[in-house]
């Protein structure tokens, strides 16, 4: 009886100590093993871990219609690699396919997995802003269109070459003042959801790049103000908005933690703060899990 009770207490303790994370599933096909979560909430990033017992030419992962190469490295007697994927804000809840393929000179192995994307209940946020910024003028609409095309072009040019590695670094130390995914009502009108997170910061505070990468775009945009876009490779892009100064130029290579600019309140902003956004394979992702100590993304390269 007492043994049972102690056991139950231990199970409860273990459950409460475990980070919030869905159970993993292990998919095996011959020498190829893939470990991914069974389910992911809308807006959440996740990692696909790939293991192989023999050398291959190339490993690719296909998710949401996009294909990325998985970089493999020898670890002990096997080859291992990992790729950062996400159920972006734009993804519909339901069962989604993940295909991982290993190509060898004579043959190929393929693993087909199903990941359940579950709905996330994002809270509502009501904001009052100057009417001219909520309903832009004709001229500003033309400007916004031009800027959207520029941003889309830069995103398309983001490369496959992987620069990022764990861990990701929080760009400023401040608290989150506006969470990812908030359903925003501006001056009483429903608008697009918050695709990044707002960090509390003072004007002039340094902003650091979250990981190694290459600057793909800088500029002064109608909504985002002074902005920096960074390609971390394999479809991972980070964005830093409303800056008061930009310290980098397009094409520049940055080490993790390098200065990208200073906090400001440029563009459509109610006061100094850093809006930090992240895209994975073109979809908006909540970056907070990447910064959470002790969480599933808190790991070192080779760990
Ligand atoms: Zn924001």
Short mmCIF file of N, CA and C and ligand atoms in Angstrom, two decimals, residues 178-179 184 194-199 241-242 268 273-276, ligand 1:
data_model
loop_
_atom_site.label_atom_id
_atom_site.label_comp_id
_atom_site.label_asym_id
_atom_site.label_seq_id
_atom_site.Cartn_x
_atom_site.Cartn_y
_atom_site.Cartn_z
N UNK A 178 3.62 41.95 -25.36
CA UNK A 178 2.56 41.56 -26.29
C UNK A 178 2.96 40.21 -26.86
N UNK A 179 2.16 39.18 -26.54
CA UNK A 179 2.54 37.82 -26.90
C UNK A 179 2.27 37.52 -28.38
N UNK A 184 -5.76 40.83 -32.92
CA UNK A 184 -5.79 42.27 -32.65
C UNK A 184 -7.01 42.98 -33.23
N UNK A 194 -1.03 39.16 -34.30
CA UNK A 194 0.34 39.55 -33.96
C UNK A 194 1.29 38.39 -34.31
N UNK A 195 2.12 38.60 -35.35
CA UNK A 195 2.94 37.50 -35.86
C UNK A 195 4.33 37.45 -35.21
N UNK A 196 4.54 38.27 -34.18
CA UNK A 196 5.81 38.22 -33.46
C UNK A 196 5.55 38.44 -31.99
N UNK A 197 6.61 38.79 -31.24
CA UNK A 197 6.42 39.14 -29.83
C UNK A 197 7.02 40.52 -29.59
N UNK A 198 6.39 41.27 -28.68
CA UNK A 198 6.93 42.58 -28.30
C UNK A 198 7.65 42.43 -26.97
N UNK A 199 8.89 42.91 -26.94
CA UNK A 199 9.67 42.91 -25.71
C UNK A 199 9.73 44.33 -25.18
N UNK A 241 12.01 44.85 -35.50
CA UNK A 241 11.26 46.00 -36.01
C UNK A 241 11.25 47.19 -35.04
N UNK A 242 10.85 48.34 -35.58
CA UNK A 242 10.66 49.62 -34.85
C UNK A 242 11.96 50.17 -34.27
N UNK A 268 4.61 51.82 -37.27
CA UNK A 268 3.37 51.82 -36.50
C UNK A 268 3.64 51.22 -35.13
N UNK A 273 9.83 49.77 -28.01
CA UNK A 273 9.83 48.34 -27.68
C UNK A 273 10.50 47.62 -28.84
N UNK A 274 10.83 46.35 -28.65
CA UNK A 274 11.34 45.57 -29.77
C UNK A 274 10.27 44.59 -30.20
N UNK A 275 9.87 44.67 -31.48
CA UNK A 275 9.04 43.61 -32.04
C UNK A 275 10.01 42.62 -32.68
N UNK A 276 9.97 41.37 -32.19
CA UNK A 276 10.83 40.33 -32.72
C UNK A 276 9.95 39.26 -33.38
ZN1 LIG B 1 4.75 43.60 -32.21
#
